[in-house]
Coordinates of C-alpha atoms in Angstrom, one line a residue:
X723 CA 4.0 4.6 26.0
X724 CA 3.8 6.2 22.8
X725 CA 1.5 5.6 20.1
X726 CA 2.7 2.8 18.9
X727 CA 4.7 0.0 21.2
X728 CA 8.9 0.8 20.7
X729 CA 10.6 -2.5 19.8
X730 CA 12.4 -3.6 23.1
X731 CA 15.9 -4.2 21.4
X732 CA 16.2 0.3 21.3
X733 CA 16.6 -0.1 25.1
X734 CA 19.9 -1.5 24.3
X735 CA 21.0 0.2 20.6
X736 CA 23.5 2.3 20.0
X737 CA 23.8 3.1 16.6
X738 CA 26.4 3.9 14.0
X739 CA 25.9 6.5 11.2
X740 CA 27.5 5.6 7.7
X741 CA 27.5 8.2 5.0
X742 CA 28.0 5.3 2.5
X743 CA 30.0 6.8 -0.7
X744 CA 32.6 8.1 2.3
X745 CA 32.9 4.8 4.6
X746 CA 34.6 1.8 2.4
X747 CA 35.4 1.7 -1.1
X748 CA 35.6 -2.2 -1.9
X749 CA 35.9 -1.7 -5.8
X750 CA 38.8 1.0 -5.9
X751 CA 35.8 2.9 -7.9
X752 CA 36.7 5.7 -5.5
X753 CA 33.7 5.4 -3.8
X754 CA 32.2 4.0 -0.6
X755 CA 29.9 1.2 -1.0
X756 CA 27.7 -1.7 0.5
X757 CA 30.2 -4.3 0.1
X758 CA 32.7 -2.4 2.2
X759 CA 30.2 -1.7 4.8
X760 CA 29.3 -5.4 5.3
X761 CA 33.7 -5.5 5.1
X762 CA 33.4 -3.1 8.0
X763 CA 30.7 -4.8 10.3
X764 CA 32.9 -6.4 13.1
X765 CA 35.1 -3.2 13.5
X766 CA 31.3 -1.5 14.1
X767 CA 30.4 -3.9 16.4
X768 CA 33.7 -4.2 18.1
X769 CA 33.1 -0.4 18.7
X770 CA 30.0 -1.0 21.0
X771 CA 27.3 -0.2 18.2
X772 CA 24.9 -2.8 17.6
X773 CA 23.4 -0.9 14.8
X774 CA 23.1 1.2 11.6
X775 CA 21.8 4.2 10.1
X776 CA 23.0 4.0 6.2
X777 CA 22.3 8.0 4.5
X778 CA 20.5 8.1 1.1
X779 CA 21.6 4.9 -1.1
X780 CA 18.4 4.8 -2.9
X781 CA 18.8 5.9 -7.1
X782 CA 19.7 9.1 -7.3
X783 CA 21.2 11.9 -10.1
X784 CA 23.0 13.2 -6.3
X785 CA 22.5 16.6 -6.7
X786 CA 22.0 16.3 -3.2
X787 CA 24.2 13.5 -2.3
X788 CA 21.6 11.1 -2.8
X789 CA 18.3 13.2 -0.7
X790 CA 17.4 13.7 -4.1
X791 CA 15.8 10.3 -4.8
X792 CA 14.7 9.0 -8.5
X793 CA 13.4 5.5 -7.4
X794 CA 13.2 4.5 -3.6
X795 CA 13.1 0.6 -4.5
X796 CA 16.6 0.5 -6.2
X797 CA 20.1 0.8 -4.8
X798 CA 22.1 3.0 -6.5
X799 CA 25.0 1.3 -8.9
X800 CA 27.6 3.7 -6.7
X801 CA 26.8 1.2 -4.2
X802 CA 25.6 -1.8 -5.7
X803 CA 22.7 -3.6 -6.2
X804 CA 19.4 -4.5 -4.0
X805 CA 20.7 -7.9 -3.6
X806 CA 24.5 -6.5 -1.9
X807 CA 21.8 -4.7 0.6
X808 CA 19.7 -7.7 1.4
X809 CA 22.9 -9.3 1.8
X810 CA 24.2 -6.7 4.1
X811 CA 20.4 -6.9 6.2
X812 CA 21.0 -10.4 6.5
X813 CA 24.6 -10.4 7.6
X814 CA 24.4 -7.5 9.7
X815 CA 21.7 -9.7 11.6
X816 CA 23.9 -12.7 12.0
X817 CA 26.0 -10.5 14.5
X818 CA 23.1 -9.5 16.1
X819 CA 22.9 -5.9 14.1
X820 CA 20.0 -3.7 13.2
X821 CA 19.9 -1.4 10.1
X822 CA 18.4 1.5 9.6
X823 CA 17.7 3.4 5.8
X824 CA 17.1 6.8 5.1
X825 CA 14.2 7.7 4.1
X826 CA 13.1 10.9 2.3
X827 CA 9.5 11.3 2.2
X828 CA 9.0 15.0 1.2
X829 CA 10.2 15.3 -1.9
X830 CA 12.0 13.5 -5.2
X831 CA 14.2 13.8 -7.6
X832 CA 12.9 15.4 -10.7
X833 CA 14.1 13.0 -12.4
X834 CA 12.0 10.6 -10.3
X835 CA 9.1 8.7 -13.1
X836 CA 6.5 9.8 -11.0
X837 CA 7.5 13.6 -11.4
X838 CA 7.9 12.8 -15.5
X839 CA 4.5 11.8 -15.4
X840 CA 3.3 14.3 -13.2
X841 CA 4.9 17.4 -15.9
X842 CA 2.3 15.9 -18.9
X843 CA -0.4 17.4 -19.9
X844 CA -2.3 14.6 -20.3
X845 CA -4.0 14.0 -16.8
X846 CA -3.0 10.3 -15.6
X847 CA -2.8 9.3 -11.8
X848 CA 0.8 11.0 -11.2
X849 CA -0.8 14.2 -12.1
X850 CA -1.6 15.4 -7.9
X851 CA 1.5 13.6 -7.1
X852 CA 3.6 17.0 -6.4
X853 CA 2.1 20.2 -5.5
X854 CA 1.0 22.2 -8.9
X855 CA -0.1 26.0 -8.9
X856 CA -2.9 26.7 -11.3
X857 CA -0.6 28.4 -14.2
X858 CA 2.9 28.4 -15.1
X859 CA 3.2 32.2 -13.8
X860 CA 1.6 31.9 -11.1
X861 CA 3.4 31.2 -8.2
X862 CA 3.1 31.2 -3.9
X863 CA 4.8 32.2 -0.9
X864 CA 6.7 28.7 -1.0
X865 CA 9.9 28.2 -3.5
X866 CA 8.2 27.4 -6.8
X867 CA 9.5 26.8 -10.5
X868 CA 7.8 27.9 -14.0
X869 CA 8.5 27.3 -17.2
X870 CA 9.7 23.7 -16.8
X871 CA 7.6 21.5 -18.2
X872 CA 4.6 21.5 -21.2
X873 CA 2.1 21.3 -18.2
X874 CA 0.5 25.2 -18.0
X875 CA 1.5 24.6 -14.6
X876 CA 4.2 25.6 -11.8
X877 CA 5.3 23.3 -8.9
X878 CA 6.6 23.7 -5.3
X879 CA 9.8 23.2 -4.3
X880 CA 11.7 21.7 -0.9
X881 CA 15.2 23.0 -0.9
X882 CA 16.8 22.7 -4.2
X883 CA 15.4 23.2 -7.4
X884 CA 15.9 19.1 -8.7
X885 CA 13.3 18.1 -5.6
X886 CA 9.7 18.9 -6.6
X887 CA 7.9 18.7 -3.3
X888 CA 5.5 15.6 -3.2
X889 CA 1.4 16.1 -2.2
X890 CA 0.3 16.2 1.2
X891 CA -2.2 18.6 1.4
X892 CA -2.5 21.5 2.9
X893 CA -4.0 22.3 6.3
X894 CA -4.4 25.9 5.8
X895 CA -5.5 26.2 2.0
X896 CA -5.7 29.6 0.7
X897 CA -5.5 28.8 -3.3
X898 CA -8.1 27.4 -5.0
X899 CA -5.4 24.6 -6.5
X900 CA -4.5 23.7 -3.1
X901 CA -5.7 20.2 -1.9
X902 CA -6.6 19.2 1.7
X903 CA -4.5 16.6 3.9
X904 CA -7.4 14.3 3.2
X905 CA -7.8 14.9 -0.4
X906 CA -7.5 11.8 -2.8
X907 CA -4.4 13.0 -3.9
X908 CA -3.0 13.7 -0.5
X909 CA -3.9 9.7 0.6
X910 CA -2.4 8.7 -2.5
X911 CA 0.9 10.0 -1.7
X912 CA 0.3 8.8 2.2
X913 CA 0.3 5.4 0.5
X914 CA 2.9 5.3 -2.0
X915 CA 5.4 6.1 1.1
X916 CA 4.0 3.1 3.2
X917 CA 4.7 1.1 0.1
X918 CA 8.4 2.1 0.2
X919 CA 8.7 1.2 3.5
X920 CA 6.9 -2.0 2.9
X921 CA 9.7 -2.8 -0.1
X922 CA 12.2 -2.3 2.2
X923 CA 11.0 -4.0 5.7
X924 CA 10.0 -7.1 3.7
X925 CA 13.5 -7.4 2.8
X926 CA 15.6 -7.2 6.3
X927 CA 15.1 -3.2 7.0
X928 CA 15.2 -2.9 10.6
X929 CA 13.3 1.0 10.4
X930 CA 14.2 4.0 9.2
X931 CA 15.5 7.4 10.3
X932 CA 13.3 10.1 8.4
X933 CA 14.4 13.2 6.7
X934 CA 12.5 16.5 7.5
X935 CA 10.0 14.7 9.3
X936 CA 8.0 18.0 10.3
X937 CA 7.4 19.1 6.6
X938 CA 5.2 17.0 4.6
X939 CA 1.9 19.6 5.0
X940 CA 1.9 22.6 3.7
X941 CA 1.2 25.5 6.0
X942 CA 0.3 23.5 9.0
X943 CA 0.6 25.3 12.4
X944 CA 3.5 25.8 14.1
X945 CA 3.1 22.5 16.0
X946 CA 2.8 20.9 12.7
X947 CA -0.5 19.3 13.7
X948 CA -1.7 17.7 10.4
X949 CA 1.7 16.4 9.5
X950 CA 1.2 14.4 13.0
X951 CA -1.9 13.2 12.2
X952 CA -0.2 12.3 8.2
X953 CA 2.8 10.0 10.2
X954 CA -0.6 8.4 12.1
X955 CA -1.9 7.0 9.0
X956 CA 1.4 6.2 7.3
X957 CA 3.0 4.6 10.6
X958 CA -0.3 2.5 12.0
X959 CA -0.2 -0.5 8.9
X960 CA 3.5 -0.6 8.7
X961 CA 4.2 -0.6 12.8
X962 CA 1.1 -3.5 12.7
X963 CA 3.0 -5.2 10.0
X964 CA 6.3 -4.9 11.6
X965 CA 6.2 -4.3 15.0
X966 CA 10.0 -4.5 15.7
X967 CA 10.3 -1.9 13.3
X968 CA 11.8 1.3 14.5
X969 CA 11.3 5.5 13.1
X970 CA 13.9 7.7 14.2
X971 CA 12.9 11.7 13.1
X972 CA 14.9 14.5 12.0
X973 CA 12.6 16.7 14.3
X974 CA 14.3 18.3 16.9
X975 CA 10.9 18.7 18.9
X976 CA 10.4 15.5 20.7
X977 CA 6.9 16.0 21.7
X978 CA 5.3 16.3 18.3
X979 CA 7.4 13.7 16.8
X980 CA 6.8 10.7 19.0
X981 CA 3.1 12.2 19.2
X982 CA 3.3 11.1 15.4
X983 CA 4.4 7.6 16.3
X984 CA 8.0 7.9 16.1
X985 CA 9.8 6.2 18.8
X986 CA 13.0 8.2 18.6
X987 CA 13.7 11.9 17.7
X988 CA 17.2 13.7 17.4
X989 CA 18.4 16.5 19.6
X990 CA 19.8 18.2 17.0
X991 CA 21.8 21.5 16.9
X992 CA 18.8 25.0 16.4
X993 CA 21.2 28.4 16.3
X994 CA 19.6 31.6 17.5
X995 CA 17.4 33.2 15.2
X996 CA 14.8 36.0 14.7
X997 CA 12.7 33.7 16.2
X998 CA 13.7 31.2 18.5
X999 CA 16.7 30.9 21.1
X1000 CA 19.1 28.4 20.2
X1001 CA 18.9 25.2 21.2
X1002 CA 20.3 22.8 23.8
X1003 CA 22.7 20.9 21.5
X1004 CA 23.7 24.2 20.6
X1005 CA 24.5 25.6 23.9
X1006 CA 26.8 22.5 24.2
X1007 CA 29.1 22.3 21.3
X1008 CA 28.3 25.3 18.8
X1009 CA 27.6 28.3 20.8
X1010 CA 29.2 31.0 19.0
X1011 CA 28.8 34.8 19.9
X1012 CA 30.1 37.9 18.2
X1013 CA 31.8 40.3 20.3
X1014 CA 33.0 43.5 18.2
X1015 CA 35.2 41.7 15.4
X1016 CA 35.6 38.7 16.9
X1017 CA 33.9 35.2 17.5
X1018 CA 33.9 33.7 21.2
X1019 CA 33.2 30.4 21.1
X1020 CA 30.7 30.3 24.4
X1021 CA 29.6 26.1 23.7
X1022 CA 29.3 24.7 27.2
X1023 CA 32.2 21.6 26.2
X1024 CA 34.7 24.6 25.4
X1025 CA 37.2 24.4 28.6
X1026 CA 37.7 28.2 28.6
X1027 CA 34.2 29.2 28.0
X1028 CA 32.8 30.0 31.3
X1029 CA 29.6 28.7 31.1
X1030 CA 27.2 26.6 33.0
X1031 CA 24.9 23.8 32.2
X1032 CA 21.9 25.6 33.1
X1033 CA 20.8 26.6 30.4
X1034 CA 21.0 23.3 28.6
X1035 CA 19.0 21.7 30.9
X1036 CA 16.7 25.0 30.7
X1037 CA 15.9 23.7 27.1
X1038 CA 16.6 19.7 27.8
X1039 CA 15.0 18.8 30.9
X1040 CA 11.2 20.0 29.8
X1041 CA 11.4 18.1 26.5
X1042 CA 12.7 14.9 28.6
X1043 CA 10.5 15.3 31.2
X1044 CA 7.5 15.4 28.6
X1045 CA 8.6 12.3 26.1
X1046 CA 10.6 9.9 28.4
X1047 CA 7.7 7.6 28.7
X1048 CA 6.9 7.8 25.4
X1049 CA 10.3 7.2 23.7
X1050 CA 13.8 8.5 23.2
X1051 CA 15.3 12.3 22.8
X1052 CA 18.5 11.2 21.3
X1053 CA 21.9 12.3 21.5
X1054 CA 24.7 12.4 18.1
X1055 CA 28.1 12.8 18.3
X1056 CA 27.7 14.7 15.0
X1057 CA 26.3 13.9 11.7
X1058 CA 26.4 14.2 7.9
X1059 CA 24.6 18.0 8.0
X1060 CA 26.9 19.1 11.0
X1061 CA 30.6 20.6 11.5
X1062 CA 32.8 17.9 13.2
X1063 CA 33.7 18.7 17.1
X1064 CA 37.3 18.3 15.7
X1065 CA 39.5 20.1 15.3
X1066 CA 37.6 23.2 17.2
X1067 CA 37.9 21.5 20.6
X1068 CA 40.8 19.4 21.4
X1069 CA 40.8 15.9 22.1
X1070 CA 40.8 16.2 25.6
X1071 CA 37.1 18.5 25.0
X1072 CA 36.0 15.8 23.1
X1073 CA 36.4 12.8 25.5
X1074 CA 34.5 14.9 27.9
X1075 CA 31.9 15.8 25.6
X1076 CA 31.4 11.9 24.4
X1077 CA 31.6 11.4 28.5
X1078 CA 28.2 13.2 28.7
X1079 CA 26.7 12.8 25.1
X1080 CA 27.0 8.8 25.4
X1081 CA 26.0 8.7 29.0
X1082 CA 22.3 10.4 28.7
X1083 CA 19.0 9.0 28.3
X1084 CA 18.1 8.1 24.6
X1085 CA 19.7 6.0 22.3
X1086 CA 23.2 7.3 21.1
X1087 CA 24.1 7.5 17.4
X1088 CA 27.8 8.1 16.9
X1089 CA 28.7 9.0 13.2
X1090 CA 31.3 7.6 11.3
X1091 CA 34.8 9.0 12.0
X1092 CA 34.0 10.6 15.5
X1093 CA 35.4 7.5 17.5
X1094 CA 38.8 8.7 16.1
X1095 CA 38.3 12.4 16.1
X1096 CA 38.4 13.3 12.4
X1097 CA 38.6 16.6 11.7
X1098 CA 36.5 18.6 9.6
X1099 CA 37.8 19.6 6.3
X1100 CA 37.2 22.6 4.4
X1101 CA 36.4 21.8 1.0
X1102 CA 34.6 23.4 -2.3
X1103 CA 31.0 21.7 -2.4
X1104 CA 30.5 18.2 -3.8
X1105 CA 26.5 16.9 -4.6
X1106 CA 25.3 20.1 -2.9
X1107 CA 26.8 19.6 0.3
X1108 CA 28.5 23.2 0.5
X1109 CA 29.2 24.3 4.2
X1110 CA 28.7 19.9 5.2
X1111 CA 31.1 18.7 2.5
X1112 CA 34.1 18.8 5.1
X1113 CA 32.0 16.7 7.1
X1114 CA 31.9 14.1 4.8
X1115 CA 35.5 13.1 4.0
X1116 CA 36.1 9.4 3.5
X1117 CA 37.3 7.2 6.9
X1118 CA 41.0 6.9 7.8
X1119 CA 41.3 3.5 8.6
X1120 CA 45.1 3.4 8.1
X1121 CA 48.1 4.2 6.9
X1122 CA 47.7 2.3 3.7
X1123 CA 46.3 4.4 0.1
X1124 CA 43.9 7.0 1.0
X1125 CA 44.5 6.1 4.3
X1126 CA 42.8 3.0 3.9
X1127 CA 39.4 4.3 2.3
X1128 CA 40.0 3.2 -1.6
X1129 CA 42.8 1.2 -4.1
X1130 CA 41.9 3.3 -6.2
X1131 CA 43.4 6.2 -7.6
X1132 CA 43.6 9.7 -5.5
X1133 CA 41.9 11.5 -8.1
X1134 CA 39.3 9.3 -8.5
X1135 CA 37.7 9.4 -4.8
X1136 CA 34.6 10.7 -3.8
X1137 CA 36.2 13.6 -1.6
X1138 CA 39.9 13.8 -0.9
X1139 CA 41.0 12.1 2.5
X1140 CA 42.6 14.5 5.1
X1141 CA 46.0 15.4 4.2
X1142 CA 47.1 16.3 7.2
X1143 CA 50.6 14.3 8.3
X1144 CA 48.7 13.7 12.0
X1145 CA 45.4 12.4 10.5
X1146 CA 43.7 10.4 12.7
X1147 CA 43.7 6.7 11.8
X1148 CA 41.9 3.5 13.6
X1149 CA 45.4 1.6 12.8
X1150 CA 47.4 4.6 14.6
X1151 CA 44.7 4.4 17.6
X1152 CA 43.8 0.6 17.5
X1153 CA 47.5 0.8 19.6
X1154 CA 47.4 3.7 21.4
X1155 CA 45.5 3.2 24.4
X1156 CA 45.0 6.8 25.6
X1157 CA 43.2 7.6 22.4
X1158 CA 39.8 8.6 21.2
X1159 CA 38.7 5.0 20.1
X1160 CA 39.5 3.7 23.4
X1161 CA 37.9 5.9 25.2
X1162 CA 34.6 5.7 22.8
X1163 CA 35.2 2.3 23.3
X1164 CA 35.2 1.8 27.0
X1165 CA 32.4 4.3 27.2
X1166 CA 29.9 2.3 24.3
X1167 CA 31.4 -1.1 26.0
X1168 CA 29.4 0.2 29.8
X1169 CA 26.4 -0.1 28.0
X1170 CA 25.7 -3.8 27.9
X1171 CA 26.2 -4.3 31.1
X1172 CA 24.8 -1.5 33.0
X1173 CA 21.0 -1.2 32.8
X1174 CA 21.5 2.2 34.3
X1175 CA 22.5 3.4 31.2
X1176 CA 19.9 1.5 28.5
X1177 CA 17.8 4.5 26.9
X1178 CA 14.8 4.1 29.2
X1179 CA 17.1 4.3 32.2
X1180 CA 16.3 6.6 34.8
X1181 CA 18.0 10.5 35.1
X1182 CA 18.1 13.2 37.7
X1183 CA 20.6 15.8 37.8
X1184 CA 22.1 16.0 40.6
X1185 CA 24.4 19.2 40.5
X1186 CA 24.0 21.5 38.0
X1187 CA 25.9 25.3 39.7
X1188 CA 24.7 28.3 38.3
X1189 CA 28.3 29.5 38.7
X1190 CA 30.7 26.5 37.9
X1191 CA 31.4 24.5 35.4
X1192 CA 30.1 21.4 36.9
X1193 CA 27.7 18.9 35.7
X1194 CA 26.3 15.5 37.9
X1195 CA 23.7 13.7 37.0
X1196 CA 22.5 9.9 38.3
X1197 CA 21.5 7.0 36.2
X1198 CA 19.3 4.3 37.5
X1199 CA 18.5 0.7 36.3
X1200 CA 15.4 -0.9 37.0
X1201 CA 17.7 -3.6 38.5
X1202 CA 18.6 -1.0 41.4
X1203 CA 22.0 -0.4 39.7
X1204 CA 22.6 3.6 40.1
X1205 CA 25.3 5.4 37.7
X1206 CA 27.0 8.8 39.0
X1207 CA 28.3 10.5 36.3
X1208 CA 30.0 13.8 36.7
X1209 CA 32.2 16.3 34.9
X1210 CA 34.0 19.4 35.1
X1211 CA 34.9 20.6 31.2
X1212 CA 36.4 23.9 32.8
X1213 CA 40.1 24.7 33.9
X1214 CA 39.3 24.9 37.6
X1215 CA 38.9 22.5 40.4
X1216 CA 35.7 22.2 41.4
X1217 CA 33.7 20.6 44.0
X1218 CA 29.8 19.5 44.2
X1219 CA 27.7 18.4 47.2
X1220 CA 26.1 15.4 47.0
X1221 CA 22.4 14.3 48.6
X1222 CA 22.2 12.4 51.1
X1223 CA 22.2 8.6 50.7
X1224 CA 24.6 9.0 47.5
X1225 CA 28.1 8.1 48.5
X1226 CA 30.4 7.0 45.7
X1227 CA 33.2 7.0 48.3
X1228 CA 31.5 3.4 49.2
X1229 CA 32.5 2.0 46.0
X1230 CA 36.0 1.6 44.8
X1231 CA 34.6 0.8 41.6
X1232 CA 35.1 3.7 38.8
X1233 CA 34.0 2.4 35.8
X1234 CA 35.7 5.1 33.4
X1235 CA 37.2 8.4 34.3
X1236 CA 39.5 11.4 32.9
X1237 CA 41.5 13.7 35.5
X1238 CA 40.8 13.6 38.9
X1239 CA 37.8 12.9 40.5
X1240 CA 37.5 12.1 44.1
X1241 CA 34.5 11.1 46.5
X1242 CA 34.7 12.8 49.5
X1243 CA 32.8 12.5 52.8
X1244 CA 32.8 14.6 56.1
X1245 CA 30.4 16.1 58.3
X1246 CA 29.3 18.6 56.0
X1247 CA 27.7 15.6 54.0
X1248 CA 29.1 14.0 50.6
X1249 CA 30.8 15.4 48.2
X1250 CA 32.6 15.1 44.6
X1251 CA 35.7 16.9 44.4
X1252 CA 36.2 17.7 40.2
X1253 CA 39.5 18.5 38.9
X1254 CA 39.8 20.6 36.1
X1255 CA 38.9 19.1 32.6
X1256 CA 37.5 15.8 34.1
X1257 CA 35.1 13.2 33.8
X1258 CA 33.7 10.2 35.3
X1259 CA 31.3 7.1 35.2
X1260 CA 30.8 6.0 39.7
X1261 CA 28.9 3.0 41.1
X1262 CA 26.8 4.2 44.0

């Protein structure tokens, strides 16, 4: 168990991420908004997620699409008003939904009142609020901005210059400005956070997926040890308050998050660096390695790319291993910081990849537009998105204007939709039933009745060949149901031995499958025979 009790309804979520100015535009504004979310609601759940995770909607100047927050207690006009998003709490709930906000806890806006009041002169209780130097040319190893403000002062930055980072101490403090993580200032921020999330839960908030969980204390170890220990404090009143509440991190270390007392952390996609290999998720879908002048795209789901899933599991299987009594490592088909799978690998790499990303331990998120396979879009910047822009083009629901997004006029929306004359719709795929949204479908529709698969379900590879292609791993309920699922993402037959006591070739039933896969049995012991690009979901 972790340190605080997970809410039992995570054993069963599968969750839905809506970048909301690029979902559903119900105004013909040209932009996404709450109203066209809650529009949206049974097509979600119809898709086999009984839950959301909504990006920034908070007040924002959106320098940063909306991570650049000026008040975390008011919706942002672009999307309505607090009341559309108690409305959308309480009707996502009549369905038997859960929402998740975004919450952004390590820095504001600068346009944000308590950063006005912290640039005065004047001291008043704002003043410790962000992190000051001790003069206005004096400046530290962290980004840091001068000259800004009347206050003889300059102040540490997180990312952009518009977010002033907000106080959390230091655990290492090496200037005599710094402030320790148990410093007055330091608790004061710790509890203006827990009153945001107060605001929010009081009003139908299900929990919250936090951004850049790891980096509220300054130069803490590389464990982040005193950032833990911050989420400890900040986490204990509010899970006491609302224990059904759930924390989801943007962490990508599972052991230090859920030792902070988040019940969920994202596997999410680490390139090589200077520093550390690249990660699992990387290995998987973005493994990309120079060679002379060109790029070879090495990701594991790539049909020609050669590679096993060893060293995936080199990286997954300790982090699993650790965490999987304590809460969930979780899988995402993509989100709002990441290149689309599409239109890099083809649709037939995709289903596969979904096959296994969907299947795993951990609650799945799936972000908006990946049931259909939109494509990413290259596109100039918009709100600071740069390289992610393209990630972030409105929804193609159907052949209609804007494909369905927005009435309103072309010029006027957020992004422009995709152009292309095969854009991927839900009305074109809604009848097509070899397409990507059945197939998400059919896969997120084994969930509910499978325990095998729930997040806390049990895992063991089974077949994992240094020198094929082939992946086999077994899911177990605590029901005695027990899940093969198997694939072969290359362009060669293959075939895997099985243990004994595991014969699918008992069971006719094949609950979802691409290609060919066959059971075999003999007297060299059980076996699954894997035709190229395949993938499927056995009872055994």
């Amino acid at each position: 168990m972790g340190v605080f009790p997970s809410p039992e309804w995570l054993k069963s979520a599968v969750f839905y991420e809506i970048y909301p100015q690029s979902f559903r535009d119900s105004n013909a504004d040209g932009i996404g908004d709450l109203n066209g979310i809650i529009e949206k609601l049974d097509y979600i759940k119809g898709l086999g997620c009984n839950a959301l995770w909504i990006n920034p909607c908070f007040e924002s100047p959106f320098k940063d699409a909306g991570y650049d927050v000026s008040d975390y207690c008011k919706i942002a006009p672009r999307y309505g008003t607090n009341d559309d998003m108690i409305r959308l709490f309480r009707q996502a709930h009549a369905k038997g939904m859960r929402v998740l906000l975004d919450l952004v806890p390590g820095h504001t806006s600068e346009e944000h009142e308590w950063f006005r009041q912290s640039t005065k002169v004047e001291r008043n209780e704002y003043s410790d609020r962000f992190i000051w130097t001790d003069g206005a040319f004096s400046g530290y190893t962290l980004p840091f901005i001068g000259g800004e403000s009347k206050r003889d002062a300059a102040y540490i930055l997180n990312f952009f210059k518009c977010q002033p980072a907000l106080n959390y101490g230091f655990a290492k403090i090496d200037r005599p400005w710094q402030m320790s993580t148990d410093s007055p200032a330091a608790r004061a921020t710790k509890q203006a956070m827990v009153d945001v999330m107060r605001y929010w839960l009081s009003r139908g908030c299900d929990g919250f997926r936090v951004d850049m969980a790891r980096s509220l204390v300054k130069n803490d170890d590389a464990h982040h040890h005193a950032t833990i220990e911050a989420w400890k404090e900040m986490l204990s009143p509010v899970k006491q308050e609302f224990p059904e509440s759930a924390f989801v991190s943007e962490w990508a270390a599972p052991q230090d998050a859920l030792s902070a007392g988040f019940d969920m952390d994202f596997y999410l996609n680490h390139e090589k660096t200077a520093v550390r290999e690249a990660n699992g998720y990387n290995l998987l879908a973005r493994r990309f390695v120079k060679d002379g002048e060109q790029e070879k795209d090495l990701s594991y789901f790539t049909a020609d790319s050669g590679t096993s899933i060893k060293a995936f599991l080199a990286d997954y299987l300790p982090e699993y291993e650790a965490t999987k009594d304590r809460g969930y490592f979780c899988f995402l088909t993509c989100n709002h910081d990441t290149v689309r799978l599409a239109p890099r690998l083809s649709d037939l790499e995709i289903k596969i990849a979904y096959g296994m990303l969907l299947t795993m331990p951990g609650v799945p998120f799936v972000y908006y537009g990946d049931e259909i396979a939109m494509r990413y879009y290259a596109l100039p910047t918009k709100e600071g998105g740069y390289f992610r822009t393209g990630s972030r083009t409105p929804m193609q629901w159907g052949a209609g204007a804007n494909l369905g997004f927005s009435q309103g006029a072309k010029e006027d929306l957020y992004l422009p939709v995709d152009p292309s004359q095969d854009a991927p719709t839900v009305e074109k795929q809604e009848k097509d039933p070899d397409s990507m949204l059945h197939w998400t479908k059919l896969l997120l529709g084994l969930r509910p009745g499978h325990r095998a698969l729930r997040a806390d379900g049990g895992f063991e590879v089974v077949a994992a060949p240094e020198n094929g292609r082939s992946f086999a791993y077994l899911r177990s309920g605590d029901d005695g149901e027990r899940l093969l699922i198997a694939l072969n993402p290359g362009l060669e037959d293959e075939r895997v031995a099985l243990p004994d006591g595991l014969n699918p070739a008992e069971s006719e039933d094949c609950l979802a499958a691409i290609g060919q896969v066959r059971p075999e049995s003999g007297e060299e012991g059980n076996a699954l025979s894997l035709g190229a690009q395949s993938f499927a979901v056995l009872r055994c």
